[in-house]
Coordinates of C-alpha atoms in Angstrom, one line a residue:
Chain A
X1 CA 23.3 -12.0 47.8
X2 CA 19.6 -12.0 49.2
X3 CA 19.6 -8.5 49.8
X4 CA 20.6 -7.5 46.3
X5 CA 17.1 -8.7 45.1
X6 CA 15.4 -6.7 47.5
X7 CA 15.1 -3.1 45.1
X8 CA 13.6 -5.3 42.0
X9 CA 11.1 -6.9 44.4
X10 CA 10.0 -3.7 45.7
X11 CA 10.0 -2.4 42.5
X12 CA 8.2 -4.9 40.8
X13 CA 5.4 -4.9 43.6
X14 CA 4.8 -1.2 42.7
X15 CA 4.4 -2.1 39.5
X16 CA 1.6 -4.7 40.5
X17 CA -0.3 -2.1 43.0
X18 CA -0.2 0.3 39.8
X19 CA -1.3 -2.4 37.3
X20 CA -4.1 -3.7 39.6
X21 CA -5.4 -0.3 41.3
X22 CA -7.7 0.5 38.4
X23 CA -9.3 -2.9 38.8
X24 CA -9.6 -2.9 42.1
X25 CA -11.7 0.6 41.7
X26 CA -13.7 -1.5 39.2
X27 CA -14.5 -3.9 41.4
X28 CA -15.4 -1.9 44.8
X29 CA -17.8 0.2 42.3
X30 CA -19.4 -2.8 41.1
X31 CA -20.9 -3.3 44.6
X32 CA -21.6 0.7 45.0
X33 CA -25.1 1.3 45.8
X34 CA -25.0 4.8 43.0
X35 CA -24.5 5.1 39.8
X36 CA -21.6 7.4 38.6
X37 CA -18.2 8.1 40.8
X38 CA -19.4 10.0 43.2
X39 CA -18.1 8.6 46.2
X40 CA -18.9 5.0 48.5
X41 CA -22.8 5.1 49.1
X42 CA -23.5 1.8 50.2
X43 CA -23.2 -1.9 49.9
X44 CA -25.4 -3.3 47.1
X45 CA -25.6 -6.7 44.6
X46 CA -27.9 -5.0 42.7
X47 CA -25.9 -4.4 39.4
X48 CA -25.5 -7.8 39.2
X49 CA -29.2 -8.6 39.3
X50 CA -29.9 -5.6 36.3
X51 CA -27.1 -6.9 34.2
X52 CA -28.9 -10.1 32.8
X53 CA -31.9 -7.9 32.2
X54 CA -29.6 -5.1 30.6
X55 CA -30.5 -6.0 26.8
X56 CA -27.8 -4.1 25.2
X57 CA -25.2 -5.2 27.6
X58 CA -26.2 -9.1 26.6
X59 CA -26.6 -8.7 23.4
X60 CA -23.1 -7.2 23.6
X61 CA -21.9 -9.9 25.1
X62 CA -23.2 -12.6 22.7
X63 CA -22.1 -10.9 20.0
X64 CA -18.6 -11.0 21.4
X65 CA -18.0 -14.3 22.4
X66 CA -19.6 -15.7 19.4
X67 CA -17.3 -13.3 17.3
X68 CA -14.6 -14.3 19.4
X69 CA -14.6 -18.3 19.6
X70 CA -15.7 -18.1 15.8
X71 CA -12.7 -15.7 15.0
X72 CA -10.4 -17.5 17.2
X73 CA -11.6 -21.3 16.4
X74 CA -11.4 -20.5 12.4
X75 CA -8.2 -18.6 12.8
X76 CA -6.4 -21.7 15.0
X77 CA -7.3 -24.4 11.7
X78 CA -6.6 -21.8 8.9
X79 CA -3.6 -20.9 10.3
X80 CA -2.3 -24.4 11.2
X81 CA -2.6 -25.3 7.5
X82 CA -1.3 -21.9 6.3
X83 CA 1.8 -22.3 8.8
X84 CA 2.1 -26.7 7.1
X85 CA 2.3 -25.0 4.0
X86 CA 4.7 -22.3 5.0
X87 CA 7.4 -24.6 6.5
X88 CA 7.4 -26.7 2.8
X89 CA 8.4 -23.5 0.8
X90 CA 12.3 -22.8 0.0
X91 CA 13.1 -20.5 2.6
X92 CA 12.9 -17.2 0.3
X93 CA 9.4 -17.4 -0.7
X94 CA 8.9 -18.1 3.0
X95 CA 10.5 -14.9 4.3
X96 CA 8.2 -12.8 1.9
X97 CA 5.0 -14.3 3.1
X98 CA 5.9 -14.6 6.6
X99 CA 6.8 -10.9 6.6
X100 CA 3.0 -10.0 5.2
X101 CA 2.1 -11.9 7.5
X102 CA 3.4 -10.1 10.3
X103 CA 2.0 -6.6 8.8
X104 CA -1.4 -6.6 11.4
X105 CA 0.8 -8.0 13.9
X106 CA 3.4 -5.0 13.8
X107 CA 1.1 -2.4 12.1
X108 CA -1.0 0.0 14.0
X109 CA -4.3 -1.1 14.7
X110 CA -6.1 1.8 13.7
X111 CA -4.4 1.4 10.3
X112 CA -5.2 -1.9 10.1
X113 CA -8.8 -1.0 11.1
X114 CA -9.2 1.8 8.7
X115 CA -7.7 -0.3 5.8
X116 CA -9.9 -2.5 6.2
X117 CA -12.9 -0.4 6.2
X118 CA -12.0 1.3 3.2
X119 CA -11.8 -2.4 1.6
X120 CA -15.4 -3.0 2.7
X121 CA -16.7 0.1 2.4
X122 CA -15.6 0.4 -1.3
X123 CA -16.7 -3.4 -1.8
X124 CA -19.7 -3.0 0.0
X125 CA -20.9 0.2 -2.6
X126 CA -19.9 -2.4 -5.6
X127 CA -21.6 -5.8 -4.5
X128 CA -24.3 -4.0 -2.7
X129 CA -23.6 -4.6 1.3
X130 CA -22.8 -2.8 4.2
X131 CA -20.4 -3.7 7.3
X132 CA -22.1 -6.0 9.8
X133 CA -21.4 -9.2 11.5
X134 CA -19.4 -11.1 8.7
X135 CA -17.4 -7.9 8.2
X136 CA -16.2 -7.6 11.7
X137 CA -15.8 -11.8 11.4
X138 CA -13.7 -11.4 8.5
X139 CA -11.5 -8.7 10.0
X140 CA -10.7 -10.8 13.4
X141 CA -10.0 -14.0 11.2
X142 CA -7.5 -11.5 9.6
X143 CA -5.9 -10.5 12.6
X144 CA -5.7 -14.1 14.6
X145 CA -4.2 -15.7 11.8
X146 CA -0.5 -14.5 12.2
X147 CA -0.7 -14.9 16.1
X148 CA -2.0 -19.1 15.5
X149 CA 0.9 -19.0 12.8
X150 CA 3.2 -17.1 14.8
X151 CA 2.9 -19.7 17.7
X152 CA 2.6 -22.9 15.5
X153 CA 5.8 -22.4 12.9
X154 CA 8.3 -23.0 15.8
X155 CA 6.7 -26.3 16.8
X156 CA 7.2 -27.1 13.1
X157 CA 10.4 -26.3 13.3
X158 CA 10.9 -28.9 15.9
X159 CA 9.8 -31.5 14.6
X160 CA 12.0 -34.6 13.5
X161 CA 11.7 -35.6 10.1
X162 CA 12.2 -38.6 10.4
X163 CA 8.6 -39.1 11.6
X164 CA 7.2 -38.5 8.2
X165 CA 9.8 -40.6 6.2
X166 CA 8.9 -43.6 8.7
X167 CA 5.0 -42.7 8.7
X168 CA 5.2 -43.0 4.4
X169 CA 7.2 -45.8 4.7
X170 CA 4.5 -47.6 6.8
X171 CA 2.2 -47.2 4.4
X172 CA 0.7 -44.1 5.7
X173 CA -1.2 -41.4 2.7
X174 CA 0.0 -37.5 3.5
X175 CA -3.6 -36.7 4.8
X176 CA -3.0 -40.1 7.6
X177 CA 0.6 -38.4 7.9
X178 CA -0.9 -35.0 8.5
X179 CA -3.8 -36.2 10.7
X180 CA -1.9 -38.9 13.2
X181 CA 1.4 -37.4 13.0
X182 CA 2.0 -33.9 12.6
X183 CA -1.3 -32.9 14.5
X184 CA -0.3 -34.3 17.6
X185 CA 3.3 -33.4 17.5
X186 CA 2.7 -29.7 17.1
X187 CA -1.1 -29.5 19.2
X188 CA 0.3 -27.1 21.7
X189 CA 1.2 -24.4 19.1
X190 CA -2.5 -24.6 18.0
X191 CA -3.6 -24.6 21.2
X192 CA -1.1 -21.8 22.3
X193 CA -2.3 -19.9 19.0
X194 CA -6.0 -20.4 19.4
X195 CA -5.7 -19.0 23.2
X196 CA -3.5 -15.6 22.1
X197 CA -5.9 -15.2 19.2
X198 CA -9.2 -15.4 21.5
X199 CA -7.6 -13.0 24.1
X200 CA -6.6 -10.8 21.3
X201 CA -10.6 -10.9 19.9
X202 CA -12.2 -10.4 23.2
X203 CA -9.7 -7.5 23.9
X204 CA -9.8 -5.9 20.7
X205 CA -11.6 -2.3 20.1
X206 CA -9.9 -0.4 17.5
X207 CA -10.6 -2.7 14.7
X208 CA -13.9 -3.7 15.0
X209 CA -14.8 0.0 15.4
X210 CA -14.1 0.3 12.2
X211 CA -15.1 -2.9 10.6
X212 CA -18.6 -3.5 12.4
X213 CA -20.8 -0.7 10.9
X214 CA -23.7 0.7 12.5
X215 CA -25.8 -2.3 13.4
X216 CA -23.4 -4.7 15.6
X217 CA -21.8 -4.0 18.9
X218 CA -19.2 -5.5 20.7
X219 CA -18.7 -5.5 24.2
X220 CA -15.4 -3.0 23.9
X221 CA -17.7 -0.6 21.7
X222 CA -20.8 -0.7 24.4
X223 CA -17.9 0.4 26.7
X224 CA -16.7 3.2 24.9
X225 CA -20.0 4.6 23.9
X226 CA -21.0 4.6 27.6
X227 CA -17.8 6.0 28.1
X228 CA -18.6 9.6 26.6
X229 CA -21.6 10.1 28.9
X230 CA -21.0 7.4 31.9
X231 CA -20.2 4.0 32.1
X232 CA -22.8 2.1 34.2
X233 CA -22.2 0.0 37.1
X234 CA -23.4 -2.9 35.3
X235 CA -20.5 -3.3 33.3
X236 CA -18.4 -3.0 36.1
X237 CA -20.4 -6.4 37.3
X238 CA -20.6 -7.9 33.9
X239 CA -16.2 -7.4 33.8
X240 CA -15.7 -8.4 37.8
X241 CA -17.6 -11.8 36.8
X242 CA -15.8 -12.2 33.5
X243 CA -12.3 -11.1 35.5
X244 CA -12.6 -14.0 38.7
X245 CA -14.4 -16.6 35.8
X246 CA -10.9 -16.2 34.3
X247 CA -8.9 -16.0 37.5
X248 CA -10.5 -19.7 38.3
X249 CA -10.1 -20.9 35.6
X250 CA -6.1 -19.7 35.4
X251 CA -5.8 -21.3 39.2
X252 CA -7.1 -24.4 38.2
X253 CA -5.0 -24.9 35.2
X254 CA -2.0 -24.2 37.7
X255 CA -3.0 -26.3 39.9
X256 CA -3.5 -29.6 37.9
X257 CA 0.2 -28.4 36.4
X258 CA 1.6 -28.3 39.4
X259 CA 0.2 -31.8 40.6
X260 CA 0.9 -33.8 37.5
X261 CA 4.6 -32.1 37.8
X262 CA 4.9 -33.4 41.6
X263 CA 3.5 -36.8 40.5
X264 CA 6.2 -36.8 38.3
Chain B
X1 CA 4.9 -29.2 -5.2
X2 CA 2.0 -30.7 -3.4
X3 CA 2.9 -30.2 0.2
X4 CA 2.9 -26.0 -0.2
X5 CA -0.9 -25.8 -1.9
X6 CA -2.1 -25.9 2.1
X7 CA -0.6 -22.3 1.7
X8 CA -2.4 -21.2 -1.0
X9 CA -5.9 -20.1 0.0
X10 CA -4.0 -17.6 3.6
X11 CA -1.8 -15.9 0.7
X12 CA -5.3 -15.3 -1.7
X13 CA -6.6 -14.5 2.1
X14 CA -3.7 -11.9 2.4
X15 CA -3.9 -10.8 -1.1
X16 CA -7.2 -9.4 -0.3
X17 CA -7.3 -8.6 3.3
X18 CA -4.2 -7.4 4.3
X19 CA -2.5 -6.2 1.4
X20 CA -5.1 -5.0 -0.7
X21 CA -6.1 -2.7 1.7
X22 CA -2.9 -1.3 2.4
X23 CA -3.0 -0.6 -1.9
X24 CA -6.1 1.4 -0.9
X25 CA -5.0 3.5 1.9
X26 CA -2.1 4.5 -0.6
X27 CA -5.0 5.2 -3.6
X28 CA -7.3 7.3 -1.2
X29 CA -3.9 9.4 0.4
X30 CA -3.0 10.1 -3.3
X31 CA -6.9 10.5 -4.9
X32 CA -9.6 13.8 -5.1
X33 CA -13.3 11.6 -4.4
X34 CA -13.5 11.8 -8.1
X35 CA -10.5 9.7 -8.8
X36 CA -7.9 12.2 -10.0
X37 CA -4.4 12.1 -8.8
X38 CA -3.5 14.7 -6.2
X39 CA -1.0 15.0 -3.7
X40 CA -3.4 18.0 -2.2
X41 CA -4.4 15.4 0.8
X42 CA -0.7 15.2 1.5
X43 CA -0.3 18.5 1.7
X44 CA -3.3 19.3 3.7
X45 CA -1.9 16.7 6.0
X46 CA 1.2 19.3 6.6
X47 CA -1.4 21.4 8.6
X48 CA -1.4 19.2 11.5
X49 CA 2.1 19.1 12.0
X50 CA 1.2 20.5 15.7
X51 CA -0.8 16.9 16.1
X52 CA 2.2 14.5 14.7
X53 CA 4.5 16.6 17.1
X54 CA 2.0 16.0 20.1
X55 CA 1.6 12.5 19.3
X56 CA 5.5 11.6 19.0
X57 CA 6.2 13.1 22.0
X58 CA 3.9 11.7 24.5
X59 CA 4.0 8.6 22.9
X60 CA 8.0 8.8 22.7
X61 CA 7.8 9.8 26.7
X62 CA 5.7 7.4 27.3
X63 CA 7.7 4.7 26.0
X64 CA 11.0 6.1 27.9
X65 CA 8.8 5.6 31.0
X66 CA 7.9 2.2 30.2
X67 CA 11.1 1.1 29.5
X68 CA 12.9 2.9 32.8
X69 CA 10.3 0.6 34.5
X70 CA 9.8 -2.4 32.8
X71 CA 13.5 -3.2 32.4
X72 CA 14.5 -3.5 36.0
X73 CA 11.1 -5.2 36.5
X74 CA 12.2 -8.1 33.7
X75 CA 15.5 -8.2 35.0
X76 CA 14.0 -8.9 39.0
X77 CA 12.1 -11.4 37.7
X78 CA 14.8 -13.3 35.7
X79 CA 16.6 -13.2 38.9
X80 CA 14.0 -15.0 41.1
X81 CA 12.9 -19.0 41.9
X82 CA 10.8 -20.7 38.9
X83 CA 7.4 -20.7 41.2
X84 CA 8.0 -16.6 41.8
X85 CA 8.4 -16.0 37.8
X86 CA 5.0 -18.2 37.0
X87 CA 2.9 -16.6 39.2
X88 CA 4.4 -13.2 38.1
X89 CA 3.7 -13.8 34.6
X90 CA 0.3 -14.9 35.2
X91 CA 0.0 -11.4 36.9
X92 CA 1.7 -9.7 34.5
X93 CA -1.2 -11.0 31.8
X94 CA -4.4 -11.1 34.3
X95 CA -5.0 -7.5 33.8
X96 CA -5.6 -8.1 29.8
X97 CA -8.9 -10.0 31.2
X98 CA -10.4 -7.1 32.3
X99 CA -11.5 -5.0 29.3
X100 CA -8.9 -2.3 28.2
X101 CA -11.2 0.8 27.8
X102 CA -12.9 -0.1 31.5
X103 CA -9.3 -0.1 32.8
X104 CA -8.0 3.1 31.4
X105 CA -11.8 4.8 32.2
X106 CA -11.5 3.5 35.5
X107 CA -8.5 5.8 35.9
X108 CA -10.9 8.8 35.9
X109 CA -12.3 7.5 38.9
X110 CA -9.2 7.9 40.4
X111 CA -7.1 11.2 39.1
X112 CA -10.3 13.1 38.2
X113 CA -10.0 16.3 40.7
X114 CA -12.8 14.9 43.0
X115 CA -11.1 11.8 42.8
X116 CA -9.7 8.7 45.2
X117 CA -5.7 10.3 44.5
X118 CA -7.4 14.0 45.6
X119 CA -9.5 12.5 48.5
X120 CA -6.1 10.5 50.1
X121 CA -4.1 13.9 49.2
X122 CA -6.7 16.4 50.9
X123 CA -7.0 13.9 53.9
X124 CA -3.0 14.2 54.2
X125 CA -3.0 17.4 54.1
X126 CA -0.9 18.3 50.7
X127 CA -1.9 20.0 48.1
X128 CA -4.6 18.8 45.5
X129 CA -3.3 17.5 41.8
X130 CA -4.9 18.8 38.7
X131 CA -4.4 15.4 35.9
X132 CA -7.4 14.4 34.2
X133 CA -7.7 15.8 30.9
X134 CA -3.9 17.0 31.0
X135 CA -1.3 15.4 28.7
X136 CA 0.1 14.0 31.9
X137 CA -3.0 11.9 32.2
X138 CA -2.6 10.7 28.5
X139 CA 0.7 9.6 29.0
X140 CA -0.1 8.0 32.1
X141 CA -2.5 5.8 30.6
X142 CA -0.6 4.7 27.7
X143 CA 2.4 4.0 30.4
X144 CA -0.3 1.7 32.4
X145 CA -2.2 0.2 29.6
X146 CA 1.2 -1.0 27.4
X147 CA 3.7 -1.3 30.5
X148 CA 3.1 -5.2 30.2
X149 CA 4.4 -5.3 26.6
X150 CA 7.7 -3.4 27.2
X151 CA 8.3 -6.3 30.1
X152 CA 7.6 -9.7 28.5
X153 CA 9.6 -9.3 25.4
X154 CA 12.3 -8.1 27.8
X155 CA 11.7 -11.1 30.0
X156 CA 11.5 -13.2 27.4
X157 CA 14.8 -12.7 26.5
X158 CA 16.6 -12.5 29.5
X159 CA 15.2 -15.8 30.8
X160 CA 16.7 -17.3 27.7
X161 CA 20.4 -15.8 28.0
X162 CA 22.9 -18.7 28.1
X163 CA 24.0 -19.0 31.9
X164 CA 27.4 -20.5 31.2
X165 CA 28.4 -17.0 29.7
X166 CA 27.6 -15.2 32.8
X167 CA 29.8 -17.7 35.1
X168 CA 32.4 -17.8 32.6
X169 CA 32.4 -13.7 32.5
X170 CA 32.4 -14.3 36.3
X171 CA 35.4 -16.8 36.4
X172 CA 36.9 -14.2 34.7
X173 CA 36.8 -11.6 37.3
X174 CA 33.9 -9.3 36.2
X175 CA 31.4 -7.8 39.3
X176 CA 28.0 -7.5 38.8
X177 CA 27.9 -4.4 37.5
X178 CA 30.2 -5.4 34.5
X179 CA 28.2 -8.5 34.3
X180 CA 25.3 -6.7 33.3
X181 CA 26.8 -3.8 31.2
X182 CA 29.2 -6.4 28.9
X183 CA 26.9 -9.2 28.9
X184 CA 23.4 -9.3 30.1
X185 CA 22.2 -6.0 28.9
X186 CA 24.0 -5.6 25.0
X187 CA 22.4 -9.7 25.0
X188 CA 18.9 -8.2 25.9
X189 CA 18.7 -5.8 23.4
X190 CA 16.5 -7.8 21.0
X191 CA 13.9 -8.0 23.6
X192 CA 14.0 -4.1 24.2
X193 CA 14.0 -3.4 20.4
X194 CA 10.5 -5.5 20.5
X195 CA 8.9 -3.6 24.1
X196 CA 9.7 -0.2 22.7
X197 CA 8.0 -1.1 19.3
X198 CA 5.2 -3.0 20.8
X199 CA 4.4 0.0 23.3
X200 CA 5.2 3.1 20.8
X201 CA 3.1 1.7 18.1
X202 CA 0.1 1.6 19.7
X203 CA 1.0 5.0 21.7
X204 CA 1.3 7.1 19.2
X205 CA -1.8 6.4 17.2
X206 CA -3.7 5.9 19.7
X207 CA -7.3 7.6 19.9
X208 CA -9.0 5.9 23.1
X209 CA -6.3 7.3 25.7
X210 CA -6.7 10.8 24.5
X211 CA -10.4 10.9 24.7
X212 CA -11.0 9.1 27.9
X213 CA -8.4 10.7 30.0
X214 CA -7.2 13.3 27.9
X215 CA -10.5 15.1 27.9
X216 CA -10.8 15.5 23.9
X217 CA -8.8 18.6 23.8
X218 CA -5.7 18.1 22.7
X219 CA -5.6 16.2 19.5
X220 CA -3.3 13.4 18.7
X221 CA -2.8 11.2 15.3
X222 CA -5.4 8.6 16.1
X223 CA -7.8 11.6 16.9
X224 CA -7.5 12.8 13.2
X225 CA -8.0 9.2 11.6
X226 CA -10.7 8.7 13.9
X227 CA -12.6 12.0 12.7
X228 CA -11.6 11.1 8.9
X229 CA -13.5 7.8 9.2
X230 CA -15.8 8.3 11.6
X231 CA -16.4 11.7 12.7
X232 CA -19.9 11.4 11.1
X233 CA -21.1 13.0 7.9
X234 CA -19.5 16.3 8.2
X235 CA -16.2 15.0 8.8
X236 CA -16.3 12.0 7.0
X237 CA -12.9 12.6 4.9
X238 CA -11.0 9.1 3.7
X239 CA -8.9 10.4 1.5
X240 CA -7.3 13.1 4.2
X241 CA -7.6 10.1 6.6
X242 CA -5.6 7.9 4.5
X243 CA -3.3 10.3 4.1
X244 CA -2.7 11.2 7.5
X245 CA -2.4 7.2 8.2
X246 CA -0.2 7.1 5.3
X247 CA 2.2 10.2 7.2
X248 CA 2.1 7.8 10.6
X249 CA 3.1 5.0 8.9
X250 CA 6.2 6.0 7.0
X251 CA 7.0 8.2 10.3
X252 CA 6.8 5.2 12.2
X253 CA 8.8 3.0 9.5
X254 CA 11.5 5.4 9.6
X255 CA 11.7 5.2 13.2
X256 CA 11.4 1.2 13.5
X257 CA 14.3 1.1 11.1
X258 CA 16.4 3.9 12.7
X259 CA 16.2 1.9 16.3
X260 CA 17.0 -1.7 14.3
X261 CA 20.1 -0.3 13.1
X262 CA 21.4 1.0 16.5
X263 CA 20.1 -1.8 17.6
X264 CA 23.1 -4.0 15.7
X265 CA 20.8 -5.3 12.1
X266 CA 18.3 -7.3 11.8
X267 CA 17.6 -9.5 14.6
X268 CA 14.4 -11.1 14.7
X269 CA 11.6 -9.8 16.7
X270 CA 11.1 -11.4 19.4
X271 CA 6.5 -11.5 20.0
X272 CA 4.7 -13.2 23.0

């Protein structure tokens, strides 16, 4: 039986060496003592020192993780009400609004991106404004929504109803319901939700290259504008510190999981 | 009556975000800049027939590519102990930390023709490879940047698959091989129908691929929006833009439904 395993396994390390060779390459440049792809010239920490004083990289930076964690945190509550709502309706009504819904989730990005830009773009020349910060805010609320409501209808779903019969009966109003009951039940569906849609925010290009004007950059656009002429070596730093923050934080979680699943 | 108004403000949200400006990529595909109704932007969109062909196709191989891999990769991992699937999960998202456009630009690095894949082939001794900025270098960053979505939804599935029906098809007489022709695969199907959606989607309209690695030259779909939109003044074209969005769309539609109906109806898709 073993040795029937053996072709997926090598198999599915090649596909690990393929997915991780471009990061690797990322990595060993960070520490390159040239700028550009010439070739190993030399050992160096230096990139890492110029990042913090790189001032378009950090504001870069800023602007994306307060974009993100503000797209993400908004898009976890209004989609946990949105998805309460939902799972009262009769199961028609349901199916309508749960399939618009899905439209950013299935549509293509660019679409979605240039939609939206025609919407702000046409509002803007009306109500006098031009794409900026709330724009590109507006856009990744937009797009986190169905992920938070994707991940939080299922725990809904699950839910016995007999808890809110016997919360009512208690004496408890629908908002102590909501709050003390339903919250807690369903709290890894928002927390699922709010994790997919800040991955999804950090990660995302296409549509906030078209929603975020001509004044605010994210990280992803820096990147691609340095991307036509070169890329510099600082981002390679910024990413590598980003990539092994997240790796850490991914073994601890797995870590503590794994002990409270022994102690149990 | 009370218990749906929590829904009411995402549907306005919808109403005006999502929808609404679908209603206006329609409006701009089928409008002059003055506002008269044309179909001349669909028609013009006819010219780049050559683009639409190039984008299917590579994204279409592509996707083949993915799925000749990914499969086998989901099925190996279903297959193996609970600690070997989390930690291969985990390594199957990891790479989604480091930023897309870095990873897929950090592939020049290695296929340009001075580059790491040239260096370990000149230092063998077999001939050099000529990639970068070839449509071979476009599809193989859309195979390495959208290989993970063709395997979780796959995964997904196959994890879920009711075990008693593969000991009972066993108890029955059935090899392996029959096993997985009768059972496991025609069960997975649902989870291919979402990989081959969620990495054809975002192949074929996609505009970063083709300019990082595919040097500029050859157009593809996402190209053409991109220039509409945001080619700068010269270019800027919506209504052609929206029209040519509009084209990918229904082409795309047409080819969802298509694949749902070999697929065996309307199963739902399966997402992350």
């Amino acid at each position: 039986m073993k040795h029937r395993r053996l072709p997926g396994r090598i198999l599915s390390v090649l596909v690990f060496v393929f997915l991780y060779l471009p990061i690797v390459v990322l990595v060993v440049y960070s520490f390159n003592s040239t700028k550009g792809r010439t070739g190993w010239s030399g050992f160096t920490f230096d990139w890492y020192a110029k990042l913090f004083h790189n001032s378009q990289i950090m504001s870069a930076l800023s602007t994306t993780l307060l974009l993100s964690v503000m797209a993400a945190s908004i898009a976890a509550v209004a989609g946990t009400i949105a998805a309460i709502g939902f799972y009262n309706m009769r199961k028609r009504p349901r199916g309508f609004l749960l399939a618009i819904n899905n439209l950013p989730v299935i549509n293509a990005d660019i679409v979605t991106g240039v939609s939206m830009m025609l919407l702000f773009v046409s509002a803007g020349t009306i109500l006098g404004f031009s794409q900026g910060f709330i724009t590109l805010l507006i856009a990744h609320i937009t797009f986190n929504i169905p992920y938070v409501i994707l991940s939080v209808m299922p725990k809904l779903y699950q839910l016995d109803s007999n808890l809110f019969e016997a919360a009512q009966d208690l004496g408890a109003s629908w908002f102590q319901t909501f709050l003390r009951v339903i919250i807690p039940e369903i709290r890894p569906g928002i927390v699922n939700g709010l994790l997919i849609a800040f991955t999804m925010s950090i990660d995302d290009f296409i549509i906030s290259y078209f929603t975020a004007g001509s004044q605010v950059q994210t990280l992803s656009m820096t990147i691609y504008s340095m991307a036509k002429r070169q890329v510099s070596p600082e981002i390679n730093a910024l990413s590598t510190l980003l990539f092994i923050t997240v790796l850490l934080l991914l073994l601890i979680v797995n870590v503590r999981q794994r002990k409270v699943t022994n102690n149990r | 009556m009370t218990k749906k108004l929590p829904a009411i403000p995402y549907v306005v949200w919808m109403a005006i975000f999502v929808v609404a400006p679908l209603v206006l990529v329609v409006v701009y595909a089928l409008t002059t800049p003055d506002g008269q109704v044309t179909l001349a932007n669909m028609l013009e969109a006819r010219k780049f027939l050559g683009v639409f062909g190039r984008s299917f196709g590579l994204a279409l191989i592509a996707t083949v590519i993915c799925l000749i891999l990914g499969y086998p990769v989901a099925y190996a991992f279903s297959r193996e102990g609970e600690r070997f699937r989390s930690v291969a999960m985990m390594l199957i998202m990891l790479p989604r930390w480091m930023n897309f456009l870095l990873r897929t630009y950090a592939w020049v690095t290695i296929i340009e023709n001075t580059g790491l894949l040239n260096q370990v082939l000149g230092f063998l001794h077999l001939p050099k490879l000529h990639i970068i900025n070839t449509p071979a270098a476009v599809v193989l960053g859309m195979v390495y940047d959208y290989l993970p979505f063709m395997i979780l939804p796959i995964y997904s599935v196959i994890i879920k698959l009711d075990g008693s029906l593969i000991e009972a098809a066993r108890d029955l007489g059935a090899d392996s091989y029959r096993v997985f022709t009768k059972i496991i695969f025609p069960l997975s199907i649902p989870g291919v129908i979402s990989g081959v959606t969620m990495v054809f989607v975002p192949s074929v309209s996609t505009f970063v691929i083709s300019k990082l690695l595919g040097g500029g030259k050859d157009m593809l779909v996402g190209d053409l929006i991109e220039l509409q939109f945001l080619g700068g003044a010269g270019a800027y074209n919506p209504q052609l833009g929206s029209a040519v969005a509009l084209v990918m769309m229904i082409i795309i539609l047409i080819c969802m439904s298509l694949m749902n109906r070999f697929g065996g109806g309307d199963e739902e898709v399966v997402l992350l």
